PDB file of C-alpha atoms in Angstrom:
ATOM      1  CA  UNK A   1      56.095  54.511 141.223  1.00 50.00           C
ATOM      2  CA  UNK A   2      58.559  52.157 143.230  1.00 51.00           C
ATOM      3  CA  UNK A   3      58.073  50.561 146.475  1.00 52.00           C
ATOM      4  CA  UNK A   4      60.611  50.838 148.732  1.00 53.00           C
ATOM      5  CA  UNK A   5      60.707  47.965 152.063  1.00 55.00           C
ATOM      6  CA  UNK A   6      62.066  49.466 155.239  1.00 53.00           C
ATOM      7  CA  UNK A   7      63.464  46.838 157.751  1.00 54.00           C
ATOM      8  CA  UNK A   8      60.207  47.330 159.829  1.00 53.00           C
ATOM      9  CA  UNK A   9      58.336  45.433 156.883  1.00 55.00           C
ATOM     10  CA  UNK A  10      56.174  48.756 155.996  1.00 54.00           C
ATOM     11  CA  UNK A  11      55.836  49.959 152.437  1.00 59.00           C
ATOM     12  CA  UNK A  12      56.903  53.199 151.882  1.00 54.00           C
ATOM     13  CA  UNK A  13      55.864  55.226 148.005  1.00 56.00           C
ATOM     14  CA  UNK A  14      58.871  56.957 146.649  1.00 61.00           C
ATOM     15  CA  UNK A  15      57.628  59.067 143.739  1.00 61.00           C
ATOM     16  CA  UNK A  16      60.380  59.566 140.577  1.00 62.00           C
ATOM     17  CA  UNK A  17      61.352  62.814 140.717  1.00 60.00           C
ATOM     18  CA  UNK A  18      60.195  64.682 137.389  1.00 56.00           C
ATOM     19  CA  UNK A  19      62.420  65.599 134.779  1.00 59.00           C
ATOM     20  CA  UNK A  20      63.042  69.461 134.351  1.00 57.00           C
ATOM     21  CA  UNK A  21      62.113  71.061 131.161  1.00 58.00           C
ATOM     22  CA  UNK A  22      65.469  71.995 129.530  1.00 68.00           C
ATOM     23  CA  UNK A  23      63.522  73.738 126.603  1.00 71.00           C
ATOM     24  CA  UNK A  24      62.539  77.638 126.400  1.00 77.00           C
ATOM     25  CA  UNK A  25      59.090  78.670 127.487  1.00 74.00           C
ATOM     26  CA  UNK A  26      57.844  79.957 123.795  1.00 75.00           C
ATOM     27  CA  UNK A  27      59.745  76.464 121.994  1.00 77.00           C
ATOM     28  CA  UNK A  28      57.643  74.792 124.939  1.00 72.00           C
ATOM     29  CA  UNK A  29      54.499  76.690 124.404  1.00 77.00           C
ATOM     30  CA  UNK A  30      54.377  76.080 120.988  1.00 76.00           C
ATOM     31  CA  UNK A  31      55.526  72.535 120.569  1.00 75.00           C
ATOM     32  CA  UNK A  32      58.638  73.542 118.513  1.00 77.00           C
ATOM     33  CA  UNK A  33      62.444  71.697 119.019  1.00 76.00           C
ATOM     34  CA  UNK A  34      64.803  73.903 120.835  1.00 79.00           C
ATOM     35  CA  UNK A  35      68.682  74.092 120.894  1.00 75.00           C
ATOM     36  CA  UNK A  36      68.762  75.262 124.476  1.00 70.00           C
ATOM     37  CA  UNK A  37      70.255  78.219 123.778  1.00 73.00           C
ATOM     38  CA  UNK A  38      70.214  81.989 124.508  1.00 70.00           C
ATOM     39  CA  UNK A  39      68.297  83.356 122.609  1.00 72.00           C
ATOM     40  CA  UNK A  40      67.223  80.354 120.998  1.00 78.00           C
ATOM     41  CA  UNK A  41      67.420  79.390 117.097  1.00 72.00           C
ATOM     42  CA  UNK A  42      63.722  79.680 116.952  1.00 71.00           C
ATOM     43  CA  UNK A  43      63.277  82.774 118.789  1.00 74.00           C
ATOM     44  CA  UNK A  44      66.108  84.534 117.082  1.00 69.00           C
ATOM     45  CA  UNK A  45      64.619  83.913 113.718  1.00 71.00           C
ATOM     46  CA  UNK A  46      60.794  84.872 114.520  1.00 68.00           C
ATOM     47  CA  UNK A  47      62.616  88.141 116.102  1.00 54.00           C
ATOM     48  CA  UNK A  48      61.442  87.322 119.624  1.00 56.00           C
ATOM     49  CA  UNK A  49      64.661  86.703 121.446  1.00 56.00           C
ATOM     50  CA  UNK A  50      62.978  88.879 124.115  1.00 57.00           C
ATOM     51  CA  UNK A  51      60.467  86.214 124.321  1.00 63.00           C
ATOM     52  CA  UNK A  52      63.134  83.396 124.832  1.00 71.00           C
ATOM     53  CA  UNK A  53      62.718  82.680 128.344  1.00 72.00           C
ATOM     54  CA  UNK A  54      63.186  79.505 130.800  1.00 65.00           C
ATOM     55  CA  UNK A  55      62.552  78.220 134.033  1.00 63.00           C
ATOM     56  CA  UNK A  56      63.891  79.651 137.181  1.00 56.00           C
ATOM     57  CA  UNK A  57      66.531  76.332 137.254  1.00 53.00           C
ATOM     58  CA  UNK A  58      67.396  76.826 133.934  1.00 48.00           C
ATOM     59  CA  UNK A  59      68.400  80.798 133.715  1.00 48.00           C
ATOM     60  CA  UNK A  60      70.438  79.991 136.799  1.00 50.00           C
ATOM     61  CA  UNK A  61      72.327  76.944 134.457  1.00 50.00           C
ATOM     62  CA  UNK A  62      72.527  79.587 131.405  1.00 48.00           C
ATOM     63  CA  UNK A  63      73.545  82.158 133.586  1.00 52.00           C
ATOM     64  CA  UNK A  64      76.343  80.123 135.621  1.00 48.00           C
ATOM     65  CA  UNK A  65      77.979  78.956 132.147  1.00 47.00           C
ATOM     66  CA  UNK A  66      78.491  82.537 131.037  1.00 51.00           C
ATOM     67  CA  UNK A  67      79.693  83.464 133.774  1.00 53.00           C
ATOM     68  CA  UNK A  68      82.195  80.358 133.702  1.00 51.00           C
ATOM     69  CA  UNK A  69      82.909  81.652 130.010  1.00 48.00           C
ATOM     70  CA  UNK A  70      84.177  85.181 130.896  1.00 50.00           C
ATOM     71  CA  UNK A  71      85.873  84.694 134.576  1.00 54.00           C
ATOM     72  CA  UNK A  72      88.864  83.202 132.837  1.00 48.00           C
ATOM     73  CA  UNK A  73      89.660  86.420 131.079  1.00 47.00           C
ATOM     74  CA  UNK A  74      88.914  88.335 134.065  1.00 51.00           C
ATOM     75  CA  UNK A  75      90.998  86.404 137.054  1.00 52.00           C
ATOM     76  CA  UNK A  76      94.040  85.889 134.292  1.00 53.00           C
ATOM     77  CA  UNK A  77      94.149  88.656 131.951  1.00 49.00           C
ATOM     78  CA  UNK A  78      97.474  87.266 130.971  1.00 49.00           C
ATOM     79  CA  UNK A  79      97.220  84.038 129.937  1.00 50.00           C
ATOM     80  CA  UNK A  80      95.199  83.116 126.805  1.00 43.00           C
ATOM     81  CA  UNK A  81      92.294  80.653 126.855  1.00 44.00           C
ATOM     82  CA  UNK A  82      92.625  77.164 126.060  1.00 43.00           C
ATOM     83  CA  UNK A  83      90.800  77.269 122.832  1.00 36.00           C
ATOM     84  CA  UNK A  84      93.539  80.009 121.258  1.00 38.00           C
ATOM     85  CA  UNK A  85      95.894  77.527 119.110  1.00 42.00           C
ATOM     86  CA  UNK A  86      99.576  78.249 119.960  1.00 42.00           C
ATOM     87  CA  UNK A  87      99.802  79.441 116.704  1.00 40.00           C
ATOM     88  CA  UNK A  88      97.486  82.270 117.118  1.00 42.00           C
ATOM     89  CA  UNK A  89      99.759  83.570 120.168  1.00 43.00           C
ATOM     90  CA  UNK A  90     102.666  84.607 117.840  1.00 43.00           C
ATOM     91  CA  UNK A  91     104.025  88.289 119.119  1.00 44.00           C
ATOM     92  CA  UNK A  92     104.951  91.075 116.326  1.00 43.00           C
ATOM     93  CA  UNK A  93     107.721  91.163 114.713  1.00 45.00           C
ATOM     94  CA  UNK A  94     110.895  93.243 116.072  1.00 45.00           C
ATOM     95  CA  UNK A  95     110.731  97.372 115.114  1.00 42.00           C
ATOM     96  CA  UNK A  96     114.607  97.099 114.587  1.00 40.00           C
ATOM     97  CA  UNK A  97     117.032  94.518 114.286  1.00 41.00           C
ATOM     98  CA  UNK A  98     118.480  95.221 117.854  1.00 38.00           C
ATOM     99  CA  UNK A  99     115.323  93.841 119.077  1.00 42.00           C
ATOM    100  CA  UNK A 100     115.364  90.507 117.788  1.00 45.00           C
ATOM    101  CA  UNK A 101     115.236  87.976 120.546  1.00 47.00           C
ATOM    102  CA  UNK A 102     118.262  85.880 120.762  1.00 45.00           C
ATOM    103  CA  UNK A 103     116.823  82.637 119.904  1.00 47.00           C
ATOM    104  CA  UNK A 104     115.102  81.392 116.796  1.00 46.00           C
ATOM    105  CA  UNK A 105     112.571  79.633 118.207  1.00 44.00           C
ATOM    106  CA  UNK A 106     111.663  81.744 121.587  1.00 49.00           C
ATOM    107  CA  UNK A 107     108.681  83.972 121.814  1.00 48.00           C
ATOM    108  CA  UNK A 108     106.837  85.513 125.024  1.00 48.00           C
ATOM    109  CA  UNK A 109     105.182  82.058 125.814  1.00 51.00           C
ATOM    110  CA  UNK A 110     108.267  80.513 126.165  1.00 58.00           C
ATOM    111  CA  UNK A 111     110.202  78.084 123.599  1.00 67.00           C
ATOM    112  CA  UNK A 112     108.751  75.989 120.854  1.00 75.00           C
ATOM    113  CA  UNK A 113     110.746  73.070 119.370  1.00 81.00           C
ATOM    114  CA  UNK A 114     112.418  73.663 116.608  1.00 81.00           C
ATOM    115  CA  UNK A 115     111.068  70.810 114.633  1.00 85.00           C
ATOM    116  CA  UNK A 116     107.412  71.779 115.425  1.00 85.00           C
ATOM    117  CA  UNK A 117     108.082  74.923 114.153  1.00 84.00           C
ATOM    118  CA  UNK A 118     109.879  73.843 110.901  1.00 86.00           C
ATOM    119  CA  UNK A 119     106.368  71.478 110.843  1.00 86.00           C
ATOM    120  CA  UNK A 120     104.092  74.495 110.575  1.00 86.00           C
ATOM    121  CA  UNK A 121     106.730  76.756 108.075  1.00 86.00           C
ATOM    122  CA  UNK A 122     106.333  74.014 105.424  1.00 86.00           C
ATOM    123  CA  UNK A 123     102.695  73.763 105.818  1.00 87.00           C
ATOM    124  CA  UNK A 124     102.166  77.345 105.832  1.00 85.00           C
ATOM    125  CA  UNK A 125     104.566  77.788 102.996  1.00 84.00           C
ATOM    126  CA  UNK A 126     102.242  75.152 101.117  1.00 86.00           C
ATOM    127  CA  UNK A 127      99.188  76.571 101.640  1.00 85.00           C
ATOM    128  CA  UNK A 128     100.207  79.981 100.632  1.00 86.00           C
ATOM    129  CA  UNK A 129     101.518  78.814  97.666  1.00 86.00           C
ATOM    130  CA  UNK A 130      98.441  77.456  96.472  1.00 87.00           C
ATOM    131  CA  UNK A 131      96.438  80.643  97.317  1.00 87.00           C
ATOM    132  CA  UNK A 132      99.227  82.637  95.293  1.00 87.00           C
ATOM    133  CA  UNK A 133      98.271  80.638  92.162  1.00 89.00           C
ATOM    134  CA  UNK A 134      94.243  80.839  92.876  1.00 89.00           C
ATOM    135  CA  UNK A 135      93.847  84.725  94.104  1.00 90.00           C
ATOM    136  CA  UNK A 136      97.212  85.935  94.608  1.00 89.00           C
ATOM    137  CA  UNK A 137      95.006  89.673  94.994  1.00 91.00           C
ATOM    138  CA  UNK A 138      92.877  89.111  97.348  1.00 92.00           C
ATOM    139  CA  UNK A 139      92.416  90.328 100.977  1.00 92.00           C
ATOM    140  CA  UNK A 140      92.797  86.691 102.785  1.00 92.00           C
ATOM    141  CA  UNK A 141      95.804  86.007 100.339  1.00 92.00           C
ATOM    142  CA  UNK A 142      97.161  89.697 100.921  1.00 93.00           C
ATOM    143  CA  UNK A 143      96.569  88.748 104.878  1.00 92.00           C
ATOM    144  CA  UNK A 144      97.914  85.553 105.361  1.00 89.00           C
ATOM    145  CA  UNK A 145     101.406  86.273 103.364  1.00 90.00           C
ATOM    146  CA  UNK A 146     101.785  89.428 106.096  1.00 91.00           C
ATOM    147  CA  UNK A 147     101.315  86.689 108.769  1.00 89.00           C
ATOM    148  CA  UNK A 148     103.814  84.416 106.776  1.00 89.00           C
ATOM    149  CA  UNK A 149     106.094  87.681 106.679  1.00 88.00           C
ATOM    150  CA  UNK A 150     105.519  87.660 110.951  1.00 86.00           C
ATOM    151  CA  UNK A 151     106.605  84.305 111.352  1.00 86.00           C
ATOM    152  CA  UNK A 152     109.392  84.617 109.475  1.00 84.00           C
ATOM    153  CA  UNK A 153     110.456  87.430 111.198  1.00 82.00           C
ATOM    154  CA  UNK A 154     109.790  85.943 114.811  1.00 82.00           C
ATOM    155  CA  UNK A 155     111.617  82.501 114.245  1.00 83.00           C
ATOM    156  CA  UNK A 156     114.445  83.977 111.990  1.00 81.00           C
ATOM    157  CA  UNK A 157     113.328  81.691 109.087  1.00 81.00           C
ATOM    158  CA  UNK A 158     114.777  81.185 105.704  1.00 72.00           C
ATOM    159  CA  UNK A 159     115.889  85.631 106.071  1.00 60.00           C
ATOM    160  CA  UNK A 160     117.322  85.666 102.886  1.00 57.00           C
ATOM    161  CA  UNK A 161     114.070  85.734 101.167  1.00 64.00           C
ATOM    162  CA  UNK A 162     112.258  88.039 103.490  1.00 63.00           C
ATOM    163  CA  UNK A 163     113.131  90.938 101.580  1.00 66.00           C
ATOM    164  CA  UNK A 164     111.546  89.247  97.994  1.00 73.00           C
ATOM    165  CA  UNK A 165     108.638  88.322 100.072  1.00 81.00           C
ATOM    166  CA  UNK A 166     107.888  91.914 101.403  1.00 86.00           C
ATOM    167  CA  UNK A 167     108.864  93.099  97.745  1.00 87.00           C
ATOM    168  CA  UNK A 168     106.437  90.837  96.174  1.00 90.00           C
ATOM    169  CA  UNK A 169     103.669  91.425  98.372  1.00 91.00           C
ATOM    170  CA  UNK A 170     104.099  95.359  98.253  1.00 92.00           C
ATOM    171  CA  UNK A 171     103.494  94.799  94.539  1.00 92.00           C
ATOM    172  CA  UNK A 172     100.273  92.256  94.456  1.00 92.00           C
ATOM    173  CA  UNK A 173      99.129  94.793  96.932  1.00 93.00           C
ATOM    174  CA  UNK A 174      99.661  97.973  94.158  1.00 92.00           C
ATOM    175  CA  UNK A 175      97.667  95.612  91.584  1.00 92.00           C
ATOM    176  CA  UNK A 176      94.651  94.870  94.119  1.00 90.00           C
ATOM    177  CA  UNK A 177      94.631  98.494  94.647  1.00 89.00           C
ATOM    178  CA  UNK A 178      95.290  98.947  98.341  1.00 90.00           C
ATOM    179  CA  UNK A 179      97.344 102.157  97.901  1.00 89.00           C
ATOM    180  CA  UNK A 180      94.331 104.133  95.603  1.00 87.00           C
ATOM    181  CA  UNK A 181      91.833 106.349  97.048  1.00 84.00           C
ATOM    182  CA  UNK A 182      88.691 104.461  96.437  1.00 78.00           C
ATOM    183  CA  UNK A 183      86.527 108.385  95.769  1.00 76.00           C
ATOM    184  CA  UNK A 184      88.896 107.847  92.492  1.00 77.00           C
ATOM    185  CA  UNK A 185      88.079 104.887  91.352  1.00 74.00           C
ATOM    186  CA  UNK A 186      84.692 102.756  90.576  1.00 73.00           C
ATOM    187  CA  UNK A 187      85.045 100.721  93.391  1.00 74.00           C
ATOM    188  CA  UNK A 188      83.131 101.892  96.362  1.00 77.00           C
ATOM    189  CA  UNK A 189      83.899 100.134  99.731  1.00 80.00           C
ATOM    190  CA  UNK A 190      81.880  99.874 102.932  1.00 86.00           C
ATOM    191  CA  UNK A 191      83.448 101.589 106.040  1.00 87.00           C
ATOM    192  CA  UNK A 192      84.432  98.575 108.010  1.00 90.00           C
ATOM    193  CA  UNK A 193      86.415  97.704 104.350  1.00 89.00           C
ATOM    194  CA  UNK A 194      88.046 100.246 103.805  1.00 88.00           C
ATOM    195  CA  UNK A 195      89.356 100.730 106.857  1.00 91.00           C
ATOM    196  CA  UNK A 196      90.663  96.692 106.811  1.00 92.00           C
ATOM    197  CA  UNK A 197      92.361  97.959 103.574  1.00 91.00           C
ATOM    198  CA  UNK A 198      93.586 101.076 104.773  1.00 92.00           C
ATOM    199  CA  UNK A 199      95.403  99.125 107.682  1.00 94.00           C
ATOM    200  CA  UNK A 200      96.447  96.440 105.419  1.00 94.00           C
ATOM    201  CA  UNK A 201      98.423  98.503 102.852  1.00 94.00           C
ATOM    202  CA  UNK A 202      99.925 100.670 106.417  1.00 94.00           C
ATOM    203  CA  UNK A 203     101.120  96.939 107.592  1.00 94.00           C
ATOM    204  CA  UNK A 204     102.091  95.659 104.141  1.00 93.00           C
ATOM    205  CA  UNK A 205     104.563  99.279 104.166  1.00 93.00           C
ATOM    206  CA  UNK A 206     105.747  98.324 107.395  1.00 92.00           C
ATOM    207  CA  UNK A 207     106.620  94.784 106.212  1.00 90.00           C
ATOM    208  CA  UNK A 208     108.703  96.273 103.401  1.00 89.00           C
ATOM    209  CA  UNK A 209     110.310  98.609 105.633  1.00 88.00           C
ATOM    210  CA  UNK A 210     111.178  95.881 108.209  1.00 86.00           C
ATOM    211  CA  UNK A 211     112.900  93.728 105.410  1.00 82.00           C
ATOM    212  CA  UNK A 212     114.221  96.885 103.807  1.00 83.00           C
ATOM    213  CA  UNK A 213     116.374  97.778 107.300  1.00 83.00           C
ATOM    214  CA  UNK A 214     117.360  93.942 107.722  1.00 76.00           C
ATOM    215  CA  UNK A 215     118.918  94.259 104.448  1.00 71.00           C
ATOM    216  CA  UNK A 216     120.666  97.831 104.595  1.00 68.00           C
ATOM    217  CA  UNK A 217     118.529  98.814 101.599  1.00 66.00           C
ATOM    218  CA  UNK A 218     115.806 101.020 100.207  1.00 63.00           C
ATOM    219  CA  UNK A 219     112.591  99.850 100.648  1.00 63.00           C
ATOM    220  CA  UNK A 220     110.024  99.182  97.395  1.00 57.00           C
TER     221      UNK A 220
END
């Protein structure tokens, strides 16, 4: 309670307004620490998220922020959200060569520097090189060198070796045994995987082919 003094000299009681409850109404009911989310952490894990309910005040603040969250995509469909890295906005590579844009460093977003790119080719090159030597089969190492294959394609970097990249990943791709028919073998995949492999060994071909019409030769 605080006392406030007017200029007639009468005290007037100005109660502290009461700080809302931020937590949900079953973390609240039952004493538990909430993350404010929703569903909550708590609620998601006892298999109540149904249950995960909060004030009037507080659905309107949950509700506002999602809302917030998804206009951005709706009022600019064309322009990506903050939190995409510019290096997540790279375009496909060109069907022929005809299509190549005229500068090395241009893509739809405009122009990167040169040196910023050359920044990220050595780092890329770097890491990939180190996943060659530790899984140079596997599905995030098959993955990232098609990206590294993109990027190469996009900023016209170091060309000459595009076609022993493509060539090379055609081949790790043989030994992880993208191009088998998995009822043949002992290897059973889920749906969702085989289809990621499925697409994977169709954009690996398409790689190859790329660098194979580049270079005016057969592809692998």
């Amino acid at each position: 309670m605080s006392d406030v003094r007017p200029a007639s000299g009468a005290r007037v009681s100005r109660r502290r307004r009461e700080r809302p409850i931020v937590v949900c109404q079953e973390c609240h009911r039952r004493k538990l620490k909430c993350n404010k989310q929703q569903p909550c952490d708590r609620c998601s894990k006892h298999s109540t998220p149904l249950k995960c309910t909060y004030a009037p005040d507080i659905e309107g603040r949950h509700r506002v922020l999602s809302e917030n969250a998804h206009s951005h995509s709706r009022d600019e469909p064309d322009k990506a959200p903050s939190y995409i890295s510019g290096a997540a906005r790279l375009g496909s590579p060109p069907i022929t060569p005809a299509m190549e844009s005229p500068g090395p460093t241009a893509d739809a977003y405009g122009s990167l520097p040169h040196a910023r790119v050359m920044a990220w080719w050595h780092l890329i090159q770097a890491w990939q090189s180190v996943a060659l030597r530790s899984d140079p089969y596997g599905i995030a190492t098959l993955q990232t060198c098609c990206l590294v294959i993109f990027m190469r394609h996009i900023y016209n970097l170091d060309a000459t070796a595009s076609l022993h990249s493509s060539n090379a990943l055609v081949r790790n791709a043989m030994i992880a045994g993208l191009h088998r028919d998995p009822a043949l073998t002992d290897y059973l995949p889920s749906p969702d995987d085989l289809k990621l492999r499925q697409h994977l060994w169709y954009t690996i071909l398409e790689l190859d082919l790329q660098s194979s019409m580049d270079d005016g030769i057969q592809p692998s």
